[in-house]
CSV table of N, CA, C and O in Angstrom, one decimal:
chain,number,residue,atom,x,y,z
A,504,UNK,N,9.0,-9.8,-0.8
A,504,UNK,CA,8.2,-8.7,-1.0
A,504,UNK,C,7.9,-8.0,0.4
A,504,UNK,O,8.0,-6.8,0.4
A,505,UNK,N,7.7,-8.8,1.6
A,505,UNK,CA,7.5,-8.4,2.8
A,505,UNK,C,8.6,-7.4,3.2
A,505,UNK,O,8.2,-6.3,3.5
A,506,UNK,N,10.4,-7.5,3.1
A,506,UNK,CA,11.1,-7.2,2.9
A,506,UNK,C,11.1,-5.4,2.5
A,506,UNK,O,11.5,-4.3,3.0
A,507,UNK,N,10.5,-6.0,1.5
A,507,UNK,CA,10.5,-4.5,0.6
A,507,UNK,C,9.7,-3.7,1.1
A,507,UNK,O,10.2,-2.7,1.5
A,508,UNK,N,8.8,-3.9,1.2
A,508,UNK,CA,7.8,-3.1,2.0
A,508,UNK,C,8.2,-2.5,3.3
A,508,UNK,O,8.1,-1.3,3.6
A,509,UNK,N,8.9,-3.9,4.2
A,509,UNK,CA,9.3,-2.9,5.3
A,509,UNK,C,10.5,-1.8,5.4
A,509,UNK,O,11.0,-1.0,6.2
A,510,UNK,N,10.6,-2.1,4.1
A,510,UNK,CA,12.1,-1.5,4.3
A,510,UNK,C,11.9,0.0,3.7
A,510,UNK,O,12.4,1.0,4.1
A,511,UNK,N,11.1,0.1,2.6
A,511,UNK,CA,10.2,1.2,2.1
A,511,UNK,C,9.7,2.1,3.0
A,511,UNK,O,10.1,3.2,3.1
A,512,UNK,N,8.5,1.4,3.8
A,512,UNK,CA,8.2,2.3,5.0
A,512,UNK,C,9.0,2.5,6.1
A,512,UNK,O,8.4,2.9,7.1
A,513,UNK,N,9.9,2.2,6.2
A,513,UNK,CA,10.9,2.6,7.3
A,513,UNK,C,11.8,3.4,6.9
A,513,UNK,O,12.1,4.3,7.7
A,514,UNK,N,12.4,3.4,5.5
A,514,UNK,CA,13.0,4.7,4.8
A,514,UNK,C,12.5,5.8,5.0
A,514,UNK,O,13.1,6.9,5.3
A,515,UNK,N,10.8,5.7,4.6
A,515,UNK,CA,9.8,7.2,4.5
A,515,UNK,C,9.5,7.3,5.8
A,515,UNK,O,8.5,8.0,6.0
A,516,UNK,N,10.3,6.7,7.1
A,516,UNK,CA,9.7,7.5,8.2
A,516,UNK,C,8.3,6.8,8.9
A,516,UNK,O,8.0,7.0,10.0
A,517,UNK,N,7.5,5.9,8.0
A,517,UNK,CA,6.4,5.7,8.5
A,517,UNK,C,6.5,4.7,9.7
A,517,UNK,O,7.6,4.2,9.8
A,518,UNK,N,5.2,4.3,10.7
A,518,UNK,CA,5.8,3.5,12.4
A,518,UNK,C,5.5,2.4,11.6
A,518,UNK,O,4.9,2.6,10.6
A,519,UNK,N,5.8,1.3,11.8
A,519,UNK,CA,6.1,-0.4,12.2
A,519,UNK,C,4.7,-0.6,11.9
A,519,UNK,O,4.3,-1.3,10.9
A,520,UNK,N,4.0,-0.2,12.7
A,520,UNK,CA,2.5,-0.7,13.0
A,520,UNK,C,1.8,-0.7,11.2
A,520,UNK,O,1.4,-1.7,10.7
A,521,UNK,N,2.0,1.2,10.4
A,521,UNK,CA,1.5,0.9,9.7
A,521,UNK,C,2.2,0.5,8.2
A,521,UNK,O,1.8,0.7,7.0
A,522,UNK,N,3.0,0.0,8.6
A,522,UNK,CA,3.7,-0.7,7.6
A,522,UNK,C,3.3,-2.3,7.5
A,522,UNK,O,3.2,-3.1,6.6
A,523,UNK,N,2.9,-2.4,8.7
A,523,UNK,CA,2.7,-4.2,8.9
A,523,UNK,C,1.2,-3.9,8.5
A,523,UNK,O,0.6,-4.9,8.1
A,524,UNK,N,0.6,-2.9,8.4
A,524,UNK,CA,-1.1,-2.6,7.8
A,524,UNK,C,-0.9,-2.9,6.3
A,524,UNK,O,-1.8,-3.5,5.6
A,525,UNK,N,0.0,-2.5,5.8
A,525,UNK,CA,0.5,-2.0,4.5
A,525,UNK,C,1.1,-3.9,4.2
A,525,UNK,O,0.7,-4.6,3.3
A,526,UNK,N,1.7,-4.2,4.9
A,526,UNK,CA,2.1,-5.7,4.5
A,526,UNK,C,0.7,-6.9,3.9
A,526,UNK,O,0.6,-7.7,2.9
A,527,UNK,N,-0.4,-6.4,5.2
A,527,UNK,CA,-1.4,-7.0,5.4
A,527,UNK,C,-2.0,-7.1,4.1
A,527,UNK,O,-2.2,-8.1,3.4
A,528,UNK,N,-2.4,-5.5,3.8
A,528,UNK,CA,-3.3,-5.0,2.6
A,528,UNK,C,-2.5,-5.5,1.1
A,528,UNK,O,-3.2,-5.8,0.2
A,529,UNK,N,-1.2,-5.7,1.0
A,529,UNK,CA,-0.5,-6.0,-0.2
A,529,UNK,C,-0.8,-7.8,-0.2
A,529,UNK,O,-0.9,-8.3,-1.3
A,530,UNK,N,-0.9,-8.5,0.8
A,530,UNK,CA,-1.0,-9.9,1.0
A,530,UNK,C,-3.1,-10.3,0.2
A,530,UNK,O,-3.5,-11.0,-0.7
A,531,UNK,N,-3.5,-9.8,0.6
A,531,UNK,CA,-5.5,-9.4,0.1
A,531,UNK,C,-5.3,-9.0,-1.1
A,531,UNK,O,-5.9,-9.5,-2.0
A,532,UNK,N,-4.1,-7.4,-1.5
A,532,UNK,CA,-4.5,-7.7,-2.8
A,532,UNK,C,-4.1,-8.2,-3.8
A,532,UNK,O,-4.8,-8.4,-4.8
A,533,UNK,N,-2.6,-8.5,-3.7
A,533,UNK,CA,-2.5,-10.0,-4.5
A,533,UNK,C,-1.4,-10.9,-4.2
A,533,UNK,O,-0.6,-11.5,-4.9
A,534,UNK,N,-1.7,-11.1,-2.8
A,534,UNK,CA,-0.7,-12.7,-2.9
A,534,UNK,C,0.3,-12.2,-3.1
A,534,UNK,O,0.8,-12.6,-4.1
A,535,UNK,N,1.0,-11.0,-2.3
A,535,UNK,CA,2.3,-10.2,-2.5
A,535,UNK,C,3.0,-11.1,-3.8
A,535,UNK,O,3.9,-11.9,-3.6
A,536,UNK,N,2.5,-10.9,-5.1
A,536,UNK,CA,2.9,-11.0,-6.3
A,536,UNK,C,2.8,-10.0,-6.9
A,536,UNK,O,1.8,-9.5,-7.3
A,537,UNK,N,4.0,-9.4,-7.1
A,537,UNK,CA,4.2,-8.0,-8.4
A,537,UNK,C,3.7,-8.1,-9.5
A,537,UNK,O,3.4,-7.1,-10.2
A,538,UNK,N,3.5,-9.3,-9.9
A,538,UNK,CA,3.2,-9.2,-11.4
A,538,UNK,C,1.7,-9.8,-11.3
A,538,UNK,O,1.3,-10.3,-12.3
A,539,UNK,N,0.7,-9.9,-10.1
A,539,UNK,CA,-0.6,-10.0,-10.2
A,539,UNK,C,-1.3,-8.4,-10.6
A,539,UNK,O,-1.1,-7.2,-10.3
A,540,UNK,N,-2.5,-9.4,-11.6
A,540,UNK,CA,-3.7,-8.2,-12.6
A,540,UNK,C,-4.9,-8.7,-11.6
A,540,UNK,O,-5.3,-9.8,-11.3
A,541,UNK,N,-5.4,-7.6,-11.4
A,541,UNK,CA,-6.6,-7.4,-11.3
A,541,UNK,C,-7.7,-8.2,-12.4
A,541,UNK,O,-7.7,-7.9,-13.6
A,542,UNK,N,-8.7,-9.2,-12.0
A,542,UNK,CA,-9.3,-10.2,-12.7
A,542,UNK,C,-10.5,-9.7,-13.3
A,542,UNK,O,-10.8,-10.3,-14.4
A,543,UNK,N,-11.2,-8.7,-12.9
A,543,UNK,CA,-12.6,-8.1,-13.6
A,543,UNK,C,-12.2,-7.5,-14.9
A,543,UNK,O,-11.1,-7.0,-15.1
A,544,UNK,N,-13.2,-7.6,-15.8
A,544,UNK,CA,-13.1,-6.9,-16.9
A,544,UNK,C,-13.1,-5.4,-16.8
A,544,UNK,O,-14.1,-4.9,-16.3
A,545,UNK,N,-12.1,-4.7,-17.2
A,545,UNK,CA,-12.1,-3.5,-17.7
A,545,UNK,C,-11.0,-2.9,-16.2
A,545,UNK,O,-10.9,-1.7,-15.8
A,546,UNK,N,-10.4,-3.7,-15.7
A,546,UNK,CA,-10.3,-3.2,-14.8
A,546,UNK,C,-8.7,-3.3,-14.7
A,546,UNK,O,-8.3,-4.5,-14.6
A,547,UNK,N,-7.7,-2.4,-14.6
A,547,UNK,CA,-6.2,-2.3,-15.1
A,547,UNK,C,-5.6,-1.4,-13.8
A,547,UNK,O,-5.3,-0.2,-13.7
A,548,UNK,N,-5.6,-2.8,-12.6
A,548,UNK,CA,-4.8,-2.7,-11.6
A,548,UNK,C,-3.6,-3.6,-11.5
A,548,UNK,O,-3.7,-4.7,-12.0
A,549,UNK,N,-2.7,-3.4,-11.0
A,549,UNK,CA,-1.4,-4.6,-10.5
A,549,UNK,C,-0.8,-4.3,-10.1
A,549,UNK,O,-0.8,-3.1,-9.9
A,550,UNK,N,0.1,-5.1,-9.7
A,550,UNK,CA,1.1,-4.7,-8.9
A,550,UNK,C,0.7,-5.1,-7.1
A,550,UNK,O,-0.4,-5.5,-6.7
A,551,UNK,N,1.9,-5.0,-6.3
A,551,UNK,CA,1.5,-5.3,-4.6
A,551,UNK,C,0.4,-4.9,-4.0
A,551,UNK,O,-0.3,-5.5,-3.2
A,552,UNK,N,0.3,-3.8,-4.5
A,552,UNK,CA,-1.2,-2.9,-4.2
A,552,UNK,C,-2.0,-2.6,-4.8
A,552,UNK,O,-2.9,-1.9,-4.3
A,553,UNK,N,-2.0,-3.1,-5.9
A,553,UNK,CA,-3.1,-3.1,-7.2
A,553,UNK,C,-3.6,-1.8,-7.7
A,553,UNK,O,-4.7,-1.5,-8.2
A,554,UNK,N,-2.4,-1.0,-7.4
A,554,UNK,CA,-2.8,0.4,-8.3
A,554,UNK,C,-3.2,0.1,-9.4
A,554,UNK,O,-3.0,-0.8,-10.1
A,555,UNK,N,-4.2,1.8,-9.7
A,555,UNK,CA,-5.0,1.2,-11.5
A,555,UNK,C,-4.9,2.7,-11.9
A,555,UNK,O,-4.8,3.8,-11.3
A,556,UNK,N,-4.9,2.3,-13.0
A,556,UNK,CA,-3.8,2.9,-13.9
A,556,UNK,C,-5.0,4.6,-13.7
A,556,UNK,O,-4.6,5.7,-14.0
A,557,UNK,N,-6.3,4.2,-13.2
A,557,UNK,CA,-7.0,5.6,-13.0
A,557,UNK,C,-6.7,6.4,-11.8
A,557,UNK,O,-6.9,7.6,-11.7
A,558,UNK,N,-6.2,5.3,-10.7
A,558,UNK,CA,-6.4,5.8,-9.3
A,558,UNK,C,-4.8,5.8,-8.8
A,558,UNK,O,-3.9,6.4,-9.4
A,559,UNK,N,-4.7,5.3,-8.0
A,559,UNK,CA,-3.2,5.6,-7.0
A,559,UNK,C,-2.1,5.7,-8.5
A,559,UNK,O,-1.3,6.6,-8.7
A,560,UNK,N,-2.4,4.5,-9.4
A,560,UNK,CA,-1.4,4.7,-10.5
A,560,UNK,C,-1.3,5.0,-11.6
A,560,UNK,O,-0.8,4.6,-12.6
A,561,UNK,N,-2.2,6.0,-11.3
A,561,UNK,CA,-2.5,7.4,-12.4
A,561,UNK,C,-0.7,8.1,-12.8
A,561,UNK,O,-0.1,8.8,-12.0
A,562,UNK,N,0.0,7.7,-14.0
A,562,UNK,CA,1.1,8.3,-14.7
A,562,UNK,C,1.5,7.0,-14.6
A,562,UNK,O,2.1,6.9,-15.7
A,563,UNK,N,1.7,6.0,-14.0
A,563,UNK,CA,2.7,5.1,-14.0
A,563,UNK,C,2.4,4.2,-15.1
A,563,UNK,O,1.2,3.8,-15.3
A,564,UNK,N,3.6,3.6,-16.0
A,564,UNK,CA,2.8,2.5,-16.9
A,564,UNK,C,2.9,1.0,-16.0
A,564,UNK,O,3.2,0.6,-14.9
A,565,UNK,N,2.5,0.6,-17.1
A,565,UNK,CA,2.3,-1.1,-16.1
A,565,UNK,C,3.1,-1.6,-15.6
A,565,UNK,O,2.8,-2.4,-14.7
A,566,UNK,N,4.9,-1.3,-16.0
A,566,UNK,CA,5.6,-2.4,-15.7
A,566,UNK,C,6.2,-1.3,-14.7
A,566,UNK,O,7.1,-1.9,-14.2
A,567,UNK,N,6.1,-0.2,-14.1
A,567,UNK,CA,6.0,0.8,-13.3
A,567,UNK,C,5.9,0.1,-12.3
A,567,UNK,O,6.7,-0.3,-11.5
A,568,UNK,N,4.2,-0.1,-12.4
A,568,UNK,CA,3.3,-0.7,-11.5
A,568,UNK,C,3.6,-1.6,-10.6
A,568,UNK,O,3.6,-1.5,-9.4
A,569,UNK,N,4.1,-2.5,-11.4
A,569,UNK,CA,4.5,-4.0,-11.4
A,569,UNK,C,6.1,-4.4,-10.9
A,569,UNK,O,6.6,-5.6,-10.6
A,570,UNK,N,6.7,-3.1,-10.8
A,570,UNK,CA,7.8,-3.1,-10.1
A,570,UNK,C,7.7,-3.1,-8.4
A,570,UNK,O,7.3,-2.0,-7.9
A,571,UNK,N,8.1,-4.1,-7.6
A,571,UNK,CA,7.6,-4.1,-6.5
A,571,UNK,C,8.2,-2.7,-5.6
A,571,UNK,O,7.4,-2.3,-4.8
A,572,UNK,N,9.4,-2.0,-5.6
A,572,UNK,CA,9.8,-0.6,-5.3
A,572,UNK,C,8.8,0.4,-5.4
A,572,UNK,O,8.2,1.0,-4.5
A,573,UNK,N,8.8,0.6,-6.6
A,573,UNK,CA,7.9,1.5,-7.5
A,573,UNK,C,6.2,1.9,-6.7
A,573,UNK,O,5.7,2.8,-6.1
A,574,UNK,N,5.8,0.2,-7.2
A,574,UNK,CA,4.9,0.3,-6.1
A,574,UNK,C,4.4,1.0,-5.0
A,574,UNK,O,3.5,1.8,-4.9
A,575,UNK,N,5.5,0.5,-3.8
A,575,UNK,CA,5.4,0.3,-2.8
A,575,UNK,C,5.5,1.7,-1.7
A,575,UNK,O,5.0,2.1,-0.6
A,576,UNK,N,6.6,2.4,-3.0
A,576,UNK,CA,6.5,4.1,-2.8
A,576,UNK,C,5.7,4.5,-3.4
A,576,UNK,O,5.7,5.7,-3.0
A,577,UNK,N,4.9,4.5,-4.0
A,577,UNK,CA,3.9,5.1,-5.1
A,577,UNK,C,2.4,4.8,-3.5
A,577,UNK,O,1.4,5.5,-3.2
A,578,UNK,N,2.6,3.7,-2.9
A,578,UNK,CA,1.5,3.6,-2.4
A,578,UNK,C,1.9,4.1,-0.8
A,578,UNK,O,1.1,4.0,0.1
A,579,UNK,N,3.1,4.6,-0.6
A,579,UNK,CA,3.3,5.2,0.6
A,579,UNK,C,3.4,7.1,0.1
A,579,UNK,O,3.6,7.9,1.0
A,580,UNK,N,3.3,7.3,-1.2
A,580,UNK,CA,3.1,8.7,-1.3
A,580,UNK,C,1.6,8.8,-0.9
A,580,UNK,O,1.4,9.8,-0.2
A,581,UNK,N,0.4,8.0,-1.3
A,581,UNK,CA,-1.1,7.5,-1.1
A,581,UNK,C,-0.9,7.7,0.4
A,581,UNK,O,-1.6,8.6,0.9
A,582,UNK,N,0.0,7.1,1.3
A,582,UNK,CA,-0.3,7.1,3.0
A,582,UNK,C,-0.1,8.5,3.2
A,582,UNK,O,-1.1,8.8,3.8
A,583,UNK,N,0.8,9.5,3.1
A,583,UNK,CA,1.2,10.2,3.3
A,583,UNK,C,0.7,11.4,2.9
A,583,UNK,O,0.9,12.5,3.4
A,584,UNK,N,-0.2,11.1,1.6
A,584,UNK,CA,-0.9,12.0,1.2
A,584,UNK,C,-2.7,12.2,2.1
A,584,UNK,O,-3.1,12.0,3.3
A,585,UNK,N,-3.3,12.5,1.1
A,585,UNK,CA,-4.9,12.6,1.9
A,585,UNK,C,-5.4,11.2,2.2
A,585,UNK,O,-6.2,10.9,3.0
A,586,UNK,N,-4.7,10.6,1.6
A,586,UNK,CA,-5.8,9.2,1.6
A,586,UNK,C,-5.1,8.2,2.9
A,586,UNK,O,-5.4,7.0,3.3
A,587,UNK,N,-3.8,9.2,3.7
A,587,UNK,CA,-3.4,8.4,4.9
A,587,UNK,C,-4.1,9.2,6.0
A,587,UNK,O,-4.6,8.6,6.9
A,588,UNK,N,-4.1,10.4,5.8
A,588,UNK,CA,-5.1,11.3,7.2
A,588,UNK,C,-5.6,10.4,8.1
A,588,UNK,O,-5.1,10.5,9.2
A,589,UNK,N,-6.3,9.6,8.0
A,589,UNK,CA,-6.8,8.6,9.2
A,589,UNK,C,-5.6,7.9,9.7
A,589,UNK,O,-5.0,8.1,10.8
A,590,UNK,N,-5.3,6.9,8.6
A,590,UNK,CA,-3.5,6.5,9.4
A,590,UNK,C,-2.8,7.0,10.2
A,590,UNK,O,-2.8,6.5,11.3
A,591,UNK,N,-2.1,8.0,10.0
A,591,UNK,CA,-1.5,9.0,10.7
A,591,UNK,C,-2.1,9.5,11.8
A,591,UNK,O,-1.7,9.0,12.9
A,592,UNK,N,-3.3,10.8,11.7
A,592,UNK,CA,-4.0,10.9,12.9
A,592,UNK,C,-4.1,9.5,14.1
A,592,UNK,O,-3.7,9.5,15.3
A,593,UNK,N,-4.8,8.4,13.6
A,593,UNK,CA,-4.9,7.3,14.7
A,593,UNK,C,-3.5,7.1,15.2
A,593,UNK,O,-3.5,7.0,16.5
A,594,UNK,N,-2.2,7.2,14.7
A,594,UNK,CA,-0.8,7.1,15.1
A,594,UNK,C,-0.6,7.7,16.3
A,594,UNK,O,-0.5,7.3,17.5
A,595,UNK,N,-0.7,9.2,15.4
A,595,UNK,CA,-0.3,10.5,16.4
A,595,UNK,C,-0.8,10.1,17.7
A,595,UNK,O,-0.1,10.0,18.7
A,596,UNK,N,-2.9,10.0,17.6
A,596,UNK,CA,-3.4,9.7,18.8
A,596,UNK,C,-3.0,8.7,20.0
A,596,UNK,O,-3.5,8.7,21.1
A,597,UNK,N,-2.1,7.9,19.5
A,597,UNK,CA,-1.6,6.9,20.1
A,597,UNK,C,-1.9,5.8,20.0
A,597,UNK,O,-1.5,5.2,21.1
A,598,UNK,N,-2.7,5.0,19.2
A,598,UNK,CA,-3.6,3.8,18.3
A,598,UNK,C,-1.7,3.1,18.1
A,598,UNK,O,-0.6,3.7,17.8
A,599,UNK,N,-2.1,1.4,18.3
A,599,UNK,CA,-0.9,0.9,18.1
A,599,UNK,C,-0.9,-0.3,17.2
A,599,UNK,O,0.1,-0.9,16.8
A,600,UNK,N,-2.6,-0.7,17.0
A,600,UNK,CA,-2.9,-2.0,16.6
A,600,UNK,C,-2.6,-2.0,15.7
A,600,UNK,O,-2.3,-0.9,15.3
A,601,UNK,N,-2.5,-2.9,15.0
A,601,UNK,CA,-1.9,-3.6,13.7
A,601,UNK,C,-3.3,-3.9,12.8
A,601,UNK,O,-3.4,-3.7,11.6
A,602,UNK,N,-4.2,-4.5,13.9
A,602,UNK,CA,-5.7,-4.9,13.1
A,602,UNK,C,-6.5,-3.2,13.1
A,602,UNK,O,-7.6,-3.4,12.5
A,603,UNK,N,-6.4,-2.5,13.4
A,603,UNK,CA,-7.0,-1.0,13.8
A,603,UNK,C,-6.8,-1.0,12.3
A,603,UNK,O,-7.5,-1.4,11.4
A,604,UNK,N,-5.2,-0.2,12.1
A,604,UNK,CA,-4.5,-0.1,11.1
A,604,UNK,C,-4.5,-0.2,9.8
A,604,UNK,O,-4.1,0.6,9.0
A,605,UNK,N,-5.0,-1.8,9.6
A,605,UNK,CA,-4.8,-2.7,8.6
A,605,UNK,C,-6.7,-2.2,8.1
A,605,UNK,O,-6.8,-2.0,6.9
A,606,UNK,N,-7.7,-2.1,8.9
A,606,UNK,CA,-8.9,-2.0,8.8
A,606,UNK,C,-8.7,-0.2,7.9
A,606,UNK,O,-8.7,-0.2,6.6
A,607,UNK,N,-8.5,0.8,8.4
A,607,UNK,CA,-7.8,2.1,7.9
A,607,UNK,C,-7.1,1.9,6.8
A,607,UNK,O,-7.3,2.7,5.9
A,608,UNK,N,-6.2,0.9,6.4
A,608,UNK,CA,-5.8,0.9,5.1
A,608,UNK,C,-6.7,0.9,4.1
A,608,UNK,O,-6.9,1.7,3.1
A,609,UNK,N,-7.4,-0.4,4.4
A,609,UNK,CA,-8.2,-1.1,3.5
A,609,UNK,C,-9.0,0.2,3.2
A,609,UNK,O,-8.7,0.8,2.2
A,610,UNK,N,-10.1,0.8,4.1
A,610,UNK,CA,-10.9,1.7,4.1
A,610,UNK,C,-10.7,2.8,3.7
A,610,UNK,O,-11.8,3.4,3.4
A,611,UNK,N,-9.5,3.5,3.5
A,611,UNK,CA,-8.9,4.6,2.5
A,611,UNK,C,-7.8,4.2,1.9
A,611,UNK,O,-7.2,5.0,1.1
């Protein structure tokens, strides 16, 4: 899965640093297992990043989700979009850390 990820955000251009943020954050939310669900009731996330089916993986169906590719671009369109603006900006400014990064993911 690590793999995949890096190899995803290196296709889309994104730096090392926050790809390895993006490795971190997929490891917290499920034990880089594609086919982990979100455990609370009512609550219909899965996949590496635990998109739910209201938020990041709004159109996608489950086995979408649950596709570790699918994913993994689906959550580098999220970096790239508004919800990376901090990512990026810290980049640009010249921020290198991995733990900076990883804190920015989680947080947007």
């Amino acid at each position: 899965m690590l793999a995949i990820i890096e190899s995803e955000f290196q296709s889309a251009g994104l730096p090392a640093e926050i790809a390895a943020a993006a490795m971190i954050n997929a490891y917290h939310e499920s034990r880089l297992n594609p086919l982990a669900k979100a455990g609370a009731a009512g609550e219909d996330s899965v996949g590496l990043f635990q998109l739910n089916a209201r938020g990041a993986g709004h159109g996608m169906a489950t086995a979408a989700r649950q596709d570790p590719v699918l994913n993994t671009q689906r959550i580098i369109e999220v970096v790239k979009g508004s919800q990376g603006r901090a990512l990026l900006a810290a980049h640009a400014a010249g921020e290198r850390s991995v733990a900076q990064f990883s804190r920015l993911f989680a947080q947007h």
